[in-house]
C-alpha positions in Angstrom: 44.7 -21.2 24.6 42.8 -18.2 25.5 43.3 -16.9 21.9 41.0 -20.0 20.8 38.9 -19.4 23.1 38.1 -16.3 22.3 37.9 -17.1 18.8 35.8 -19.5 19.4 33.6 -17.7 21.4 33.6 -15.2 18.3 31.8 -17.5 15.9 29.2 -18.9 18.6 28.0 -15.7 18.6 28.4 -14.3 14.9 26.5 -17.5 14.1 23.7 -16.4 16.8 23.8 -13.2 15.1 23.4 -13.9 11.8 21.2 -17.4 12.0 18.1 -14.8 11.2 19.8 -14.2 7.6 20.2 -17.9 6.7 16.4 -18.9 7.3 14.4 -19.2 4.7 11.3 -16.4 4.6 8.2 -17.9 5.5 5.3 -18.0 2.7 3.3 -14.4 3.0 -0.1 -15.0 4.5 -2.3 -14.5 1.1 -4.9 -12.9 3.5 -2.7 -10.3 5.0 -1.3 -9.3 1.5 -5.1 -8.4 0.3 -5.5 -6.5 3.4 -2.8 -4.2 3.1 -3.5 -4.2 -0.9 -7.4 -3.1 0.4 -5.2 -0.4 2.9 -3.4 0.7 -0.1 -6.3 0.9 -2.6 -8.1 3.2 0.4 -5.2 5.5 0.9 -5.3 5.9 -2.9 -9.3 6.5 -2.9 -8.4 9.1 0.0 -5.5 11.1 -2.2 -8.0 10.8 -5.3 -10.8 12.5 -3.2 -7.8 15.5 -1.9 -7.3 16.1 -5.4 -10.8 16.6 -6.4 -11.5 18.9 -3.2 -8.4 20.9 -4.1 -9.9 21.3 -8.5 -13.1 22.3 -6.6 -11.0 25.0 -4.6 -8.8 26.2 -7.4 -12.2 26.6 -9.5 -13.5 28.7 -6.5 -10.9 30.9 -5.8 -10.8 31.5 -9.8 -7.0 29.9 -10.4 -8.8 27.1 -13.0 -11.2 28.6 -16.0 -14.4 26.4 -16.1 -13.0 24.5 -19.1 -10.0 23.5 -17.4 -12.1 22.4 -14.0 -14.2 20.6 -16.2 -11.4 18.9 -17.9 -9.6 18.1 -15.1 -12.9 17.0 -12.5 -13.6 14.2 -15.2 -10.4 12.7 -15.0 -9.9 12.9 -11.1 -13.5 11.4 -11.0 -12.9 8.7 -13.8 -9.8 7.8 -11.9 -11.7 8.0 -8.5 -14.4 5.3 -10.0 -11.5 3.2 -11.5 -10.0 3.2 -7.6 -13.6 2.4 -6.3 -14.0 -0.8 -8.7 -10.6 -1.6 -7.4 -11.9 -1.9 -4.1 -15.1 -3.5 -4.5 -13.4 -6.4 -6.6 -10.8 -6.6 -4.0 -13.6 -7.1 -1.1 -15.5 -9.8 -3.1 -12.4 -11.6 -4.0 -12.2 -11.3 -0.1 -15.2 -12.2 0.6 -15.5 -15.4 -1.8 -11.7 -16.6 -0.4 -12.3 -19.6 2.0 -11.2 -18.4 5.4 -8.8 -21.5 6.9 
């Protein structure tokens, strides 16, 4: 008796454990997901700007010839205005969204 007890008492609370695991996910809030896509975008645009602080260093303390900085500050800053258009599209997608 006390051995079905306890087993039953086992599965009450391995089904109370694991009920979190058999529910299905809710639907991701749409507006959430462009706001951390927006956070991500802006941690990207801040790396982009390290990088292009870091060329501007390297050409200053004479580790990059000019032809290399020159090179090399293009692409950053091509990449930087690719991040930038990224964003601004993002916010006007934002913006024109219906709010519920």
């Amino acid at each position: 008796m006390e051995l079905l007890l306890a087993l039953i008492l086992l599965l009450v609370v391995a089904a109370f454990v694991m009920a979190p695991l058999w529910r299905r996910p809710e639907p991701a809030d749409p507006g959430q997901a462009r706001k951390s896509q927006l956070d991500e975008l802006e941690a990207q645009k801040e790396a982009k700007y390290r990088e292009i602080r870091d060329t501007e260093l390297d050409r200053a303390t004479g580790k990059l010839s000019e032809d290399e900085f020159t090179r090399q500050d293009a692409e950053l800053r091509g990449d930087a205005l690719e991040i930038l258009d990224q964003i601004d599209r993002t916010r006007k997608r934002d913006d024109e969204s219906p709010t519920p």
